[in-house]
PDB file of C-alpha atoms in Angstrom:
ATOM      1  CA  MET A  28       0.000   0.000   0.000  1.00  0.00           C
ATOM      2  CA  GLU A  29       1.300   3.423  -0.921  1.00  0.00           C
ATOM      3  CA  LEU A  30       1.576   5.690   2.108  1.00  0.00           C
ATOM      4  CA  SER A  31       0.828   9.407   2.040  1.00  0.00           C
ATOM      5  CA  SER A  32       0.680  12.320   4.432  1.00  0.00           C
ATOM      6  CA  LEU A  33      -1.908  14.060   2.265  1.00  0.00           C
ATOM      7  CA  THR A  34      -5.498  14.501   3.415  1.00  0.00           C
ATOM      8  CA  ALA A  35      -8.351  13.092   1.346  1.00  0.00           C
ATOM      9  CA  ARG A  36      -9.081  16.602   0.081  1.00  0.00           C
ATOM     10  CA  GLN A  37      -5.458  17.084  -0.945  1.00  0.00           C
ATOM     11  CA  LEU A  38      -5.351  13.728  -2.730  1.00  0.00           C
ATOM     12  CA  TYR A  39      -8.490  14.598  -4.633  1.00  0.00           C
ATOM     13  CA  GLU A  40      -7.287  18.098  -5.536  1.00  0.00           C
ATOM     14  CA  GLN A  41      -3.977  16.648  -6.707  1.00  0.00           C
ATOM     15  CA  ALA A  42      -5.727  14.094  -8.910  1.00  0.00           C
ATOM     16  CA  LYS A  43      -8.041  16.775 -10.292  1.00  0.00           C
ATOM     17  CA  ALA A  44      -5.144  19.077 -11.147  1.00  0.00           C
ATOM     18  CA  ASN A  45      -3.112  16.270 -12.740  1.00  0.00           C
ATOM     19  CA  PRO A  46      -5.528  13.789 -14.329  1.00  0.00           C
ATOM     20  CA  THR A  47      -3.984  10.531 -15.516  1.00  0.00           C
ATOM     21  CA  ARG A  48      -7.059   9.160 -17.269  1.00  0.00           C
ATOM     22  CA  LYS A  49      -9.240  10.636 -19.985  1.00  0.00           C
ATOM     23  CA  ARG A  50     -12.867  11.388 -19.232  1.00  0.00           C
ATOM     24  CA  PHE A  51     -15.591   8.968 -20.230  1.00  0.00           C
ATOM     25  CA  GLY A  52     -17.634  11.967 -21.371  1.00  0.00           C
ATOM     26  CA  PHE A  53     -21.362  12.297 -21.887  1.00  0.00           C
ATOM     27  CA  GLY A  54     -22.982   9.775 -24.157  1.00  0.00           C
ATOM     28  CA  LYS A  55     -25.960  10.453 -26.411  1.00  0.00           C
ATOM     29  CA  LYS A  56     -28.643  10.817 -23.758  1.00  0.00           C
ATOM     30  CA  PRO A  57     -28.360  11.248 -19.974  1.00  0.00           C
ATOM     31  CA  MET A  58     -30.780  10.736 -17.135  1.00  0.00           C
ATOM     32  CA  LEU A  59     -30.370  13.176 -14.258  1.00  0.00           C
ATOM     33  CA  ILE A  60     -30.693  11.294 -10.963  1.00  0.00           C
ATOM     34  CA  ASN A  61     -31.041  13.457  -7.846  1.00  0.00           C
ATOM     35  CA  ILE A  62     -30.363  11.226  -4.858  1.00  0.00           C
ATOM     36  CA  ASP A  63     -32.109  11.602  -1.489  1.00  0.00           C
ATOM     37  CA  LEU A  64     -32.411  15.390  -1.320  1.00  0.00           C
ATOM     38  CA  GLN A  65     -34.927  15.003   1.482  1.00  0.00           C
ATOM     39  CA  CYS A  66     -35.287  16.852   4.755  1.00  0.00           C
ATOM     40  CA  ALA A  67     -33.546  14.142   6.777  1.00  0.00           C
ATOM     41  CA  TYR A  68     -30.352  15.023   4.909  1.00  0.00           C
ATOM     42  CA  THR A  69     -30.800  18.670   3.885  1.00  0.00           C
ATOM     43  CA  SER A  70     -32.616  20.404   6.738  1.00  0.00           C
ATOM     44  CA  LEU A  71     -29.746  21.726   8.817  1.00  0.00           C
ATOM     45  CA  GLY A  72     -30.672  22.538  12.397  1.00  0.00           C
ATOM     46  CA  GLU A  73     -33.772  20.360  12.208  1.00  0.00           C
ATOM     47  CA  PHE A  74     -32.251  16.906  11.836  1.00  0.00           C
ATOM     48  CA  VAL A  75     -28.863  15.754  13.095  1.00  0.00           C
ATOM     49  CA  THR A  76     -28.527  13.572   9.996  1.00  0.00           C
ATOM     50  CA  ALA A  77     -28.522  16.631   7.705  1.00  0.00           C
ATOM     51  CA  TYR A  78     -25.349  17.954   6.079  1.00  0.00           C
ATOM     52  CA  GLU A  79     -24.175  20.573   3.594  1.00  0.00           C
ATOM     53  CA  THR A  80     -21.025  20.790   1.491  1.00  0.00           C
ATOM     54  CA  ASP A  81     -21.692  23.508  -1.080  1.00  0.00           C
ATOM     55  CA  PRO A  82     -24.313  26.051   0.075  1.00  0.00           C
ATOM     56  CA  ARG A  83     -25.543  26.408  -3.530  1.00  0.00           C
ATOM     57  CA  GLN A  84     -26.017  22.668  -4.076  1.00  0.00           C
ATOM     58  CA  LEU A  85     -29.806  22.781  -4.343  1.00  0.00           C
ATOM     59  CA  ASP A  86     -29.706  25.819  -6.645  1.00  0.00           C
ATOM     60  CA  TYR A  87     -27.413  23.921  -9.003  1.00  0.00           C
ATOM     61  CA  VAL A  88     -29.647  20.846  -8.844  1.00  0.00           C
ATOM     62  CA  ASN A  89     -32.667  22.985  -9.705  1.00  0.00           C
ATOM     63  CA  THR A  90     -30.789  24.518 -12.632  1.00  0.00           C
ATOM     64  CA  LEU A  91     -29.780  21.134 -14.040  1.00  0.00           C
ATOM     65  CA  SER A  92     -33.269  19.726 -13.525  1.00  0.00           C
ATOM     66  CA  GLY A  93     -34.879  22.681 -15.280  1.00  0.00           C
ATOM     67  CA  LEU A  94     -32.521  22.411 -18.243  1.00  0.00           C
ATOM     68  CA  ALA A  95     -33.097  18.675 -18.522  1.00  0.00           C
ATOM     69  CA  ARG A  96     -36.870  19.178 -18.617  1.00  0.00           C
ATOM     70  CA  GLU A  97     -36.561  21.921 -21.240  1.00  0.00           C
ATOM     71  CA  LYS A  98     -34.560  19.536 -23.431  1.00  0.00           C
ATOM     72  CA  GLY A  99     -36.977  16.647 -22.956  1.00  0.00           C
ATOM     73  CA  LEU A 100     -34.460  14.654 -20.912  1.00  0.00           C
ATOM     74  CA  PRO A 101     -35.575  12.536 -17.934  1.00  0.00           C
ATOM     75  CA  VAL A 102     -35.242  13.821 -14.379  1.00  0.00           C
ATOM     76  CA  THR A 103     -35.370  11.380 -11.467  1.00  0.00           C
ATOM     77  CA  TRP A 104     -35.625  12.100  -7.747  1.00  0.00           C
ATOM     78  CA  THR A 105     -35.036   9.381  -5.170  1.00  0.00           C
ATOM     79  CA  TYR A 106     -35.765   9.307  -1.464  1.00  0.00           C
ATOM     80  CA  VAL A 107     -35.574   6.729   1.295  1.00  0.00           C
ATOM     81  CA  ALA A 108     -38.592   5.941   3.465  1.00  0.00           C
ATOM     82  CA  TYR A 109     -39.747   2.801   5.203  1.00  0.00           C
ATOM     83  CA  MET A 110     -42.771   0.966   6.557  1.00  0.00           C
ATOM     84  CA  GLU A 111     -43.826   1.666  10.136  1.00  0.00           C
ATOM     85  CA  SER A 112     -42.175  -1.618  11.156  1.00  0.00           C
ATOM     86  CA  GLY A 113     -38.940  -0.743   9.346  1.00  0.00           C
ATOM     87  CA  GLU A 114     -38.714  -4.294   8.060  1.00  0.00           C
ATOM     88  CA  ASP A 115     -38.138  -3.127   4.478  1.00  0.00           C
ATOM     89  CA  CYS A 116     -34.847  -1.597   5.646  1.00  0.00           C
ATOM     90  CA  GLY A 117     -33.667  -5.138   6.369  1.00  0.00           C
ATOM     91  CA  VAL A 118     -30.328  -5.812   8.044  1.00  0.00           C
ATOM     92  CA  TRP A 119     -29.227  -2.263   7.178  1.00  0.00           C
ATOM     93  CA  GLY A 120     -31.607  -0.991   9.829  1.00  0.00           C
ATOM     94  CA  THR A 121     -30.519  -3.221  12.701  1.00  0.00           C
ATOM     95  CA  ARG A 122     -27.410  -1.458  14.009  1.00  0.00           C
ATOM     96  CA  THR A 123     -29.213   1.346  15.858  1.00  0.00           C
ATOM     97  CA  ASN A 124     -32.785   2.185  16.764  1.00  0.00           C
ATOM     98  CA  THR A 125     -33.088   5.863  17.633  1.00  0.00           C
ATOM     99  CA  PRO A 126     -35.403   8.557  16.232  1.00  0.00           C
ATOM    100  CA  ASP A 127     -32.551   9.469  13.869  1.00  0.00           C
ATOM    101  CA  SER A 128     -31.938   5.948  12.588  1.00  0.00           C
ATOM    102  CA  LEU A 129     -32.334   5.150   8.919  1.00  0.00           C
ATOM    103  CA  GLN A 130     -35.222   2.684   9.331  1.00  0.00           C
ATOM    104  CA  ASN A 131     -37.127   5.347  11.266  1.00  0.00           C
ATOM    105  CA  ILE A 132     -37.476   7.542   8.210  1.00  0.00           C
ATOM    106  CA  LYS A 133     -41.127   6.587   7.805  1.00  0.00           C
ATOM    107  CA  VAL A 134     -43.231   6.931   4.678  1.00  0.00           C
ATOM    108  CA  GLY A 135     -45.089  10.237   4.876  1.00  0.00           C
ATOM    109  CA  SER A 136     -42.899  11.663   7.648  1.00  0.00           C
ATOM    110  CA  ARG A 137     -41.162  15.037   7.656  1.00  0.00           C
ATOM    111  CA  ARG A 138     -37.787  13.305   7.324  1.00  0.00           C
ATOM    112  CA  ALA A 139     -38.978  11.636   4.119  1.00  0.00           C
ATOM    113  CA  GLU A 140     -40.189  14.886   2.490  1.00  0.00           C
ATOM    114  CA  PHE A 141     -38.207  16.442  -0.316  1.00  0.00           C
ATOM    115  CA  ASP A 142     -36.510  19.696   0.605  1.00  0.00           C
ATOM    116  CA  PRO A 143     -39.055  22.481  -0.086  1.00  0.00           C
ATOM    117  CA  ARG A 144     -36.396  24.486  -1.948  1.00  0.00           C
ATOM    118  CA  LEU A 145     -36.353  21.908  -4.723  1.00  0.00           C
ATOM    119  CA  LYS A 146     -38.279  22.530  -7.929  1.00  0.00           C
ATOM    120  CA  ILE A 147     -39.846  19.168  -8.687  1.00  0.00           C
ATOM    121  CA  ASP A 148     -42.397  18.553 -11.412  1.00  0.00           C
ATOM    122  CA  HIS A 149     -44.586  15.947  -9.740  1.00  0.00           C
ATOM    123  CA  VAL A 150     -46.279  15.157 -13.050  1.00  0.00           C
ATOM    124  CA  LYS A 151     -43.327  14.832 -15.433  1.00  0.00           C
ATOM    125  CA  ASP A 152     -40.442  13.868 -13.179  1.00  0.00           C
ATOM    126  CA  ILE A 153     -39.707  10.314 -12.061  1.00  0.00           C
ATOM    127  CA  ILE A 154     -39.921   9.799  -8.295  1.00  0.00           C
ATOM    128  CA  ILE A 155     -38.530   6.644  -6.718  1.00  0.00           C
ATOM    129  CA  ASN A 156     -38.847   5.489  -3.114  1.00  0.00           C
ATOM    130  CA  LYS A 157     -35.721   3.381  -2.685  1.00  0.00           C
ATOM    131  CA  ARG A 158     -34.868   1.293   0.351  1.00  0.00           C
ATOM    132  CA  MET A 159     -31.185   0.546  -0.129  1.00  0.00           C
ATOM    133  CA  ALA A 160     -28.160   2.691  -0.991  1.00  0.00           C
ATOM    134  CA  SER A 161     -28.286   2.304  -4.766  1.00  0.00           C
ATOM    135  CA  PRO A 162     -31.371   3.547  -6.603  1.00  0.00           C
ATOM    136  CA  PHE A 163     -30.901   0.636  -9.001  1.00  0.00           C
ATOM    137  CA  HIS A 164     -31.541  -1.924  -6.248  1.00  0.00           C
ATOM    138  CA  GLU A 165     -35.012  -3.471  -6.589  1.00  0.00           C
ATOM    139  CA  THR A 166     -36.546  -0.372  -8.220  1.00  0.00           C
ATOM    140  CA  ASN A 167     -37.767   0.352 -11.753  1.00  0.00           C
ATOM    141  CA  LEU A 168     -34.803   2.642 -12.520  1.00  0.00           C
ATOM    142  CA  GLN A 169     -33.134   0.165 -14.884  1.00  0.00           C
ATOM    143  CA  SER A 170     -36.368  -0.233 -16.865  1.00  0.00           C
ATOM    144  CA  LEU A 171     -36.739   3.551 -17.074  1.00  0.00           C
ATOM    145  CA  MET A 172     -33.179   3.896 -18.356  1.00  0.00           C
ATOM    146  CA  VAL A 173     -34.013   1.391 -21.088  1.00  0.00           C
ATOM    147  CA  TRP A 174     -37.362   3.034 -21.911  1.00  0.00           C
ATOM    148  CA  HIS A 175     -35.752   6.465 -22.268  1.00  0.00           C
ATOM    149  CA  GLN A 176     -32.800   4.966 -24.171  1.00  0.00           C
ATOM    150  CA  CYS A 177     -30.320   6.637 -21.832  1.00  0.00           C
ATOM    151  CA  ASP A 178     -26.629   5.719 -21.886  1.00  0.00           C
ATOM    152  CA  THR A 179     -25.429   8.163 -19.221  1.00  0.00           C
ATOM    153  CA  VAL A 180     -26.328   9.056 -15.646  1.00  0.00           C
ATOM    154  CA  VAL A 181     -25.715  12.478 -14.140  1.00  0.00           C
ATOM    155  CA  LEU A 182     -25.750  12.191 -10.357  1.00  0.00           C
ATOM    156  CA  THR A 183     -26.453  14.749  -7.670  1.00  0.00           C
ATOM    157  CA  GLY A 184     -27.417  14.468  -3.998  1.00  0.00           C
ATOM    158  CA  GLY A 185     -25.957  12.582  -1.094  1.00  0.00           C
ATOM    159  CA  SER A 186     -24.203  11.219   0.514  1.00  0.00           C
ATOM    160  CA  THR A 187     -21.119  11.144  -1.681  1.00  0.00           C
ATOM    161  CA  SER A 188     -19.668   8.232   0.263  1.00  0.00           C
ATOM    162  CA  GLY A 189     -22.958   6.350   0.540  1.00  0.00           C
ATOM    163  CA  CYS A 190     -25.835   6.401  -1.894  1.00  0.00           C
ATOM    164  CA  VAL A 191     -24.072   8.449  -4.576  1.00  0.00           C
ATOM    165  CA  ARG A 192     -21.119   6.095  -4.665  1.00  0.00           C
ATOM    166  CA  ALA A 193     -23.428   3.065  -4.660  1.00  0.00           C
ATOM    167  CA  CYS A 194     -25.250   4.456  -7.679  1.00  0.00           C
ATOM    168  CA  VAL A 195     -21.964   5.248  -9.411  1.00  0.00           C
ATOM    169  CA  VAL A 196     -20.748   1.666  -9.076  1.00  0.00           C
ATOM    170  CA  ASP A 197     -24.091   0.156 -10.082  1.00  0.00           C
ATOM    171  CA  ALA A 198     -24.377   2.474 -13.082  1.00  0.00           C
ATOM    172  CA  ILE A 199     -20.977   1.730 -14.572  1.00  0.00           C
ATOM    173  CA  SER A 200     -21.488  -1.958 -13.800  1.00  0.00           C
ATOM    174  CA  ARG A 201     -24.553  -1.771 -16.048  1.00  0.00           C
ATOM    175  CA  GLY A 202     -22.588  -0.122 -18.843  1.00  0.00           C
ATOM    176  CA  TYR A 203     -23.623   3.492 -18.284  1.00  0.00           C
ATOM    177  CA  ARG A 204     -21.370   6.511 -18.396  1.00  0.00           C
ATOM    178  CA  VAL A 205     -21.274   8.333 -15.065  1.00  0.00           C
ATOM    179  CA  ILE A 206     -21.093  12.106 -14.576  1.00  0.00           C
ATOM    180  CA  VAL A 207     -20.882  13.686 -11.099  1.00  0.00           C
ATOM    181  CA  PRO A 208     -21.041  17.507 -10.968  1.00  0.00           C
ATOM    182  CA  GLU A 209     -18.781  18.171  -7.985  1.00  0.00           C
ATOM    183  CA  GLU A 210     -20.768  21.003  -6.410  1.00  0.00           C
ATOM    184  CA  CYS A 211     -23.975  18.944  -6.557  1.00  0.00           C
ATOM    185  CA  VAL A 212     -22.985  16.180  -4.141  1.00  0.00           C
ATOM    186  CA  ALA A 213     -22.521  16.410  -0.384  1.00  0.00           C
ATOM    187  CA  ASP A 214     -21.521  14.406   2.651  1.00  0.00           C
ATOM    188  CA  LYS A 215     -21.612  14.584   6.429  1.00  0.00           C
ATOM    189  CA  HIS A 216     -17.832  14.651   6.764  1.00  0.00           C
ATOM    190  CA  GLU A 217     -15.023  16.112   4.665  1.00  0.00           C
ATOM    191  CA  SER A 218     -12.738  13.074   4.488  1.00  0.00           C
ATOM    192  CA  PRO A 219     -15.216  10.514   3.095  1.00  0.00           C
ATOM    193  CA  HIS A 220     -16.582  13.155   0.716  1.00  0.00           C
ATOM    194  CA  PHE A 221     -13.224  13.837  -0.905  1.00  0.00           C
ATOM    195  CA  ALA A 222     -11.982  10.252  -0.624  1.00  0.00           C
ATOM    196  CA  ASN A 223     -14.987   9.098  -2.636  1.00  0.00           C
ATOM    197  CA  LEU A 224     -14.733  11.901  -5.186  1.00  0.00           C
ATOM    198  CA  TYR A 225     -11.136  10.749  -5.652  1.00  0.00           C
ATOM    199  CA  ASP A 226     -12.211   7.122  -6.120  1.00  0.00           C
ATOM    200  CA  ILE A 227     -14.995   8.036  -8.530  1.00  0.00           C
ATOM    201  CA  ALA A 228     -12.724  10.275 -10.589  1.00  0.00           C
ATOM    202  CA  ILE A 229      -9.917   7.753 -11.022  1.00  0.00           C
ATOM    203  CA  LYS A 230     -12.033   4.609 -11.328  1.00  0.00           C
ATOM    204  CA  TYR A 231     -15.697   4.902 -12.173  1.00  0.00           C
ATOM    205  CA  GLY A 232     -16.805   8.193 -13.683  1.00  0.00           C
ATOM    206  CA  ASP A 233     -16.216  11.835 -14.450  1.00  0.00           C
ATOM    207  CA  VAL A 234     -16.244  14.325 -11.588  1.00  0.00           C
ATOM    208  CA  ILE A 235     -16.702  17.655 -13.330  1.00  0.00           C
ATOM    209  CA  PRO A 236     -17.472  21.280 -12.425  1.00  0.00           C
ATOM    210  CA  VAL A 237     -21.202  21.934 -12.382  1.00  0.00           C
ATOM    211  CA  ALA A 238     -20.593  24.713 -14.912  1.00  0.00           C
ATOM    212  CA  ASP A 239     -19.484  22.051 -17.411  1.00  0.00           C
ATOM    213  CA  ALA A 240     -22.637  20.014 -16.802  1.00  0.00           C
ATOM    214  CA  ILE A 241     -24.838  23.094 -17.202  1.00  0.00           C
ATOM    215  CA  ALA A 242     -23.051  24.000 -20.446  1.00  0.00           C
ATOM    216  CA  TRP A 243     -23.583  20.473 -21.787  1.00  0.00           C
ATOM    217  CA  TYR A 244     -27.312  20.568 -21.075  1.00  0.00           C
ATOM    218  CA  GLU A 245     -27.625  24.043 -22.581  1.00  0.00           C
ATOM    219  CA  ALA A 246     -25.942  22.878 -25.804  1.00  0.00           C
ATOM    220  CA  TYR A 247     -27.824  19.572 -26.050  1.00  0.00           C
ATOM    221  CA  GLN A 248     -30.004  19.073 -29.101  1.00  0.00           C
ATOM    222  CA  PRO A 249     -32.278  16.010 -29.284  1.00  0.00           C
ATOM    223  CA  GLU A 250     -31.665  13.706 -32.208  1.00  0.00           C
ATOM    224  CA  ALA A 251     -34.201  14.086 -34.995  1.00  0.00           C
ATOM    225  CA  ARG A 252     -36.492  11.103 -35.417  1.00  0.00           C
TER     226      ARG A 252
END
Protein backbone atom coordinates (compact mmCIF):
# COMPACT_ATOMS: atom_id res chain seq x y z
CA MET A 1 0.00 0.00 0.00
CA GLU A 2 1.30 3.42 -0.92
CA LEU A 3 1.58 5.69 2.11
CA SER A 4 0.83 9.41 2.04
CA SER A 5 0.68 12.32 4.43
CA LEU A 6 -1.91 14.06 2.27
CA THR A 7 -5.50 14.50 3.41
CA ALA A 8 -8.35 13.09 1.35
CA ARG A 9 -9.08 16.60 0.08
CA GLN A 10 -5.46 17.08 -0.94
CA LEU A 11 -5.35 13.73 -2.73
CA TYR A 12 -8.49 14.60 -4.63
CA GLU A 13 -7.29 18.10 -5.54
CA GLN A 14 -3.98 16.65 -6.71
CA ALA A 15 -5.73 14.09 -8.91
CA LYS A 16 -8.04 16.77 -10.29
CA ALA A 17 -5.14 19.08 -11.15
CA ASN A 18 -3.11 16.27 -12.74
CA PRO A 19 -5.53 13.79 -14.33
CA THR A 20 -3.98 10.53 -15.52
CA ARG A 21 -7.06 9.16 -17.27
CA LYS A 22 -9.24 10.64 -19.98
CA ARG A 23 -12.87 11.39 -19.23
CA PHE A 24 -15.59 8.97 -20.23
CA GLY A 25 -17.63 11.97 -21.37
CA PHE A 26 -21.36 12.30 -21.89
CA GLY A 27 -22.98 9.78 -24.16
CA LYS A 28 -25.96 10.45 -26.41
CA LYS A 29 -28.64 10.82 -23.76
CA PRO A 30 -28.36 11.25 -19.97
CA MET A 31 -30.78 10.74 -17.13
CA LEU A 32 -30.37 13.18 -14.26
CA ILE A 33 -30.69 11.29 -10.96
CA ASN A 34 -31.04 13.46 -7.85
CA ILE A 35 -30.36 11.23 -4.86
CA ASP A 36 -32.11 11.60 -1.49
CA LEU A 37 -32.41 15.39 -1.32
CA GLN A 38 -34.93 15.00 1.48
CA CYS A 39 -35.29 16.85 4.76
CA ALA A 40 -33.55 14.14 6.78
CA TYR A 41 -30.35 15.02 4.91
CA THR A 42 -30.80 18.67 3.89
CA SER A 43 -32.62 20.40 6.74
CA LEU A 44 -29.75 21.73 8.82
CA GLY A 45 -30.67 22.54 12.40
CA GLU A 46 -33.77 20.36 12.21
CA PHE A 47 -32.25 16.91 11.84
CA VAL A 48 -28.86 15.75 13.09
CA THR A 49 -28.53 13.57 10.00
CA ALA A 50 -28.52 16.63 7.71
CA TYR A 51 -25.35 17.95 6.08
CA GLU A 52 -24.18 20.57 3.59
CA THR A 53 -21.02 20.79 1.49
CA ASP A 54 -21.69 23.51 -1.08
CA PRO A 55 -24.31 26.05 0.08
CA ARG A 56 -25.54 26.41 -3.53
CA GLN A 57 -26.02 22.67 -4.08
CA LEU A 58 -29.81 22.78 -4.34
CA ASP A 59 -29.71 25.82 -6.64
CA TYR A 60 -27.41 23.92 -9.00
CA VAL A 61 -29.65 20.85 -8.84
CA ASN A 62 -32.67 22.99 -9.71
CA THR A 63 -30.79 24.52 -12.63
CA LEU A 64 -29.78 21.13 -14.04
CA SER A 65 -33.27 19.73 -13.53
CA GLY A 66 -34.88 22.68 -15.28
CA LEU A 67 -32.52 22.41 -18.24
CA ALA A 68 -33.10 18.68 -18.52
CA ARG A 69 -36.87 19.18 -18.62
CA GLU A 70 -36.56 21.92 -21.24
CA LYS A 71 -34.56 19.54 -23.43
CA GLY A 72 -36.98 16.65 -22.96
CA LEU A 73 -34.46 14.65 -20.91
CA PRO A 74 -35.58 12.54 -17.93
CA VAL A 75 -35.24 13.82 -14.38
CA THR A 76 -35.37 11.38 -11.47
CA TRP A 77 -35.63 12.10 -7.75
CA THR A 78 -35.04 9.38 -5.17
CA TYR A 79 -35.76 9.31 -1.46
CA VAL A 80 -35.57 6.73 1.30
CA ALA A 81 -38.59 5.94 3.46
CA TYR A 82 -39.75 2.80 5.20
CA MET A 83 -42.77 0.97 6.56
CA GLU A 84 -43.83 1.67 10.14
CA SER A 85 -42.17 -1.62 11.16
CA GLY A 86 -38.94 -0.74 9.35
CA GLU A 87 -38.71 -4.29 8.06
CA ASP A 88 -38.14 -3.13 4.48
CA CYS A 89 -34.85 -1.60 5.65
CA GLY A 90 -33.67 -5.14 6.37
CA VAL A 91 -30.33 -5.81 8.04
CA TRP A 92 -29.23 -2.26 7.18
CA GLY A 93 -31.61 -0.99 9.83
CA THR A 94 -30.52 -3.22 12.70
CA ARG A 95 -27.41 -1.46 14.01
CA THR A 96 -29.21 1.35 15.86
CA ASN A 97 -32.78 2.19 16.76
CA THR A 98 -33.09 5.86 17.63
CA PRO A 99 -35.40 8.56 16.23
CA ASP A 100 -32.55 9.47 13.87
CA SER A 101 -31.94 5.95 12.59
CA LEU A 102 -32.33 5.15 8.92
CA GLN A 103 -35.22 2.68 9.33
CA ASN A 104 -37.13 5.35 11.27
CA ILE A 105 -37.48 7.54 8.21
CA LYS A 106 -41.13 6.59 7.80
CA VAL A 107 -43.23 6.93 4.68
CA GLY A 108 -45.09 10.24 4.88
CA SER A 109 -42.90 11.66 7.65
CA ARG A 110 -41.16 15.04 7.66
CA ARG A 111 -37.79 13.31 7.32
CA ALA A 112 -38.98 11.64 4.12
CA GLU A 113 -40.19 14.89 2.49
CA PHE A 114 -38.21 16.44 -0.32
CA ASP A 115 -36.51 19.70 0.61
CA PRO A 116 -39.05 22.48 -0.09
CA ARG A 117 -36.40 24.49 -1.95
CA LEU A 118 -36.35 21.91 -4.72
CA LYS A 119 -38.28 22.53 -7.93
CA ILE A 120 -39.85 19.17 -8.69
CA ASP A 121 -42.40 18.55 -11.41
CA HIS A 122 -44.59 15.95 -9.74
CA VAL A 123 -46.28 15.16 -13.05
CA LYS A 124 -43.33 14.83 -15.43
CA ASP A 125 -40.44 13.87 -13.18
CA ILE A 126 -39.71 10.31 -12.06
CA ILE A 127 -39.92 9.80 -8.30
CA ILE A 128 -38.53 6.64 -6.72
CA ASN A 129 -38.85 5.49 -3.11
CA LYS A 130 -35.72 3.38 -2.68
CA ARG A 131 -34.87 1.29 0.35
CA MET A 132 -31.18 0.55 -0.13
CA ALA A 133 -28.16 2.69 -0.99
CA SER A 134 -28.29 2.30 -4.77
CA PRO A 135 -31.37 3.55 -6.60
CA PHE A 136 -30.90 0.64 -9.00
CA HIS A 137 -31.54 -1.92 -6.25
CA GLU A 138 -35.01 -3.47 -6.59
CA THR A 139 -36.55 -0.37 -8.22
CA ASN A 140 -37.77 0.35 -11.75
CA LEU A 141 -34.80 2.64 -12.52
CA GLN A 142 -33.13 0.16 -14.88
CA SER A 143 -36.37 -0.23 -16.86
CA LEU A 144 -36.74 3.55 -17.07
CA MET A 145 -33.18 3.90 -18.36
CA VAL A 146 -34.01 1.39 -21.09
CA TRP A 147 -37.36 3.03 -21.91
CA HIS A 148 -35.75 6.46 -22.27
CA GLN A 149 -32.80 4.97 -24.17
CA CYS A 150 -30.32 6.64 -21.83
CA ASP A 151 -26.63 5.72 -21.89
CA THR A 152 -25.43 8.16 -19.22
CA VAL A 153 -26.33 9.06 -15.65
CA VAL A 154 -25.72 12.48 -14.14
CA LEU A 155 -25.75 12.19 -10.36
CA THR A 156 -26.45 14.75 -7.67
CA GLY A 157 -27.42 14.47 -4.00
CA GLY A 158 -25.96 12.58 -1.09
CA SER A 159 -24.20 11.22 0.51
CA THR A 160 -21.12 11.14 -1.68
CA SER A 161 -19.67 8.23 0.26
CA GLY A 162 -22.96 6.35 0.54
CA CYS A 163 -25.84 6.40 -1.89
CA VAL A 164 -24.07 8.45 -4.58
CA ARG A 165 -21.12 6.10 -4.66
CA ALA A 166 -23.43 3.07 -4.66
CA CYS A 167 -25.25 4.46 -7.68
CA VAL A 168 -21.96 5.25 -9.41
CA VAL A 169 -20.75 1.67 -9.08
CA ASP A 170 -24.09 0.16 -10.08
CA ALA A 171 -24.38 2.47 -13.08
CA ILE A 172 -20.98 1.73 -14.57
CA SER A 173 -21.49 -1.96 -13.80
CA ARG A 174 -24.55 -1.77 -16.05
CA GLY A 175 -22.59 -0.12 -18.84
CA TYR A 176 -23.62 3.49 -18.28
CA ARG A 177 -21.37 6.51 -18.40
CA VAL A 178 -21.27 8.33 -15.07
CA ILE A 179 -21.09 12.11 -14.58
CA VAL A 180 -20.88 13.69 -11.10
CA PRO A 181 -21.04 17.51 -10.97
CA GLU A 182 -18.78 18.17 -7.98
CA GLU A 183 -20.77 21.00 -6.41
CA CYS A 184 -23.98 18.94 -6.56
CA VAL A 185 -22.99 16.18 -4.14
CA ALA A 186 -22.52 16.41 -0.38
CA ASP A 187 -21.52 14.41 2.65
CA LYS A 188 -21.61 14.58 6.43
CA HIS A 189 -17.83 14.65 6.76
CA GLU A 190 -15.02 16.11 4.66
CA SER A 191 -12.74 13.07 4.49
CA PRO A 192 -15.22 10.51 3.10
CA HIS A 193 -16.58 13.15 0.72
CA PHE A 194 -13.22 13.84 -0.90
CA ALA A 195 -11.98 10.25 -0.62
CA ASN A 196 -14.99 9.10 -2.64
CA LEU A 197 -14.73 11.90 -5.19
CA TYR A 198 -11.14 10.75 -5.65
CA ASP A 199 -12.21 7.12 -6.12
CA ILE A 200 -15.00 8.04 -8.53
CA ALA A 201 -12.72 10.28 -10.59
CA ILE A 202 -9.92 7.75 -11.02
CA LYS A 203 -12.03 4.61 -11.33
CA TYR A 204 -15.70 4.90 -12.17
CA GLY A 205 -16.80 8.19 -13.68
CA ASP A 206 -16.22 11.84 -14.45
CA VAL A 207 -16.24 14.32 -11.59
CA ILE A 208 -16.70 17.66 -13.33
CA PRO A 209 -17.47 21.28 -12.43
CA VAL A 210 -21.20 21.93 -12.38
CA ALA A 211 -20.59 24.71 -14.91
CA ASP A 212 -19.48 22.05 -17.41
CA ALA A 213 -22.64 20.01 -16.80
CA ILE A 214 -24.84 23.09 -17.20
CA ALA A 215 -23.05 24.00 -20.45
CA TRP A 216 -23.58 20.47 -21.79
CA TYR A 217 -27.31 20.57 -21.07
CA GLU A 218 -27.63 24.04 -22.58
CA ALA A 219 -25.94 22.88 -25.80
CA TYR A 220 -27.82 19.57 -26.05
CA GLN A 221 -30.00 19.07 -29.10
CA PRO A 222 -32.28 16.01 -29.28
CA GLU A 223 -31.66 13.71 -32.21
CA ALA A 224 -34.20 14.09 -34.99
CA ARG A 225 -36.49 11.10 -35.42
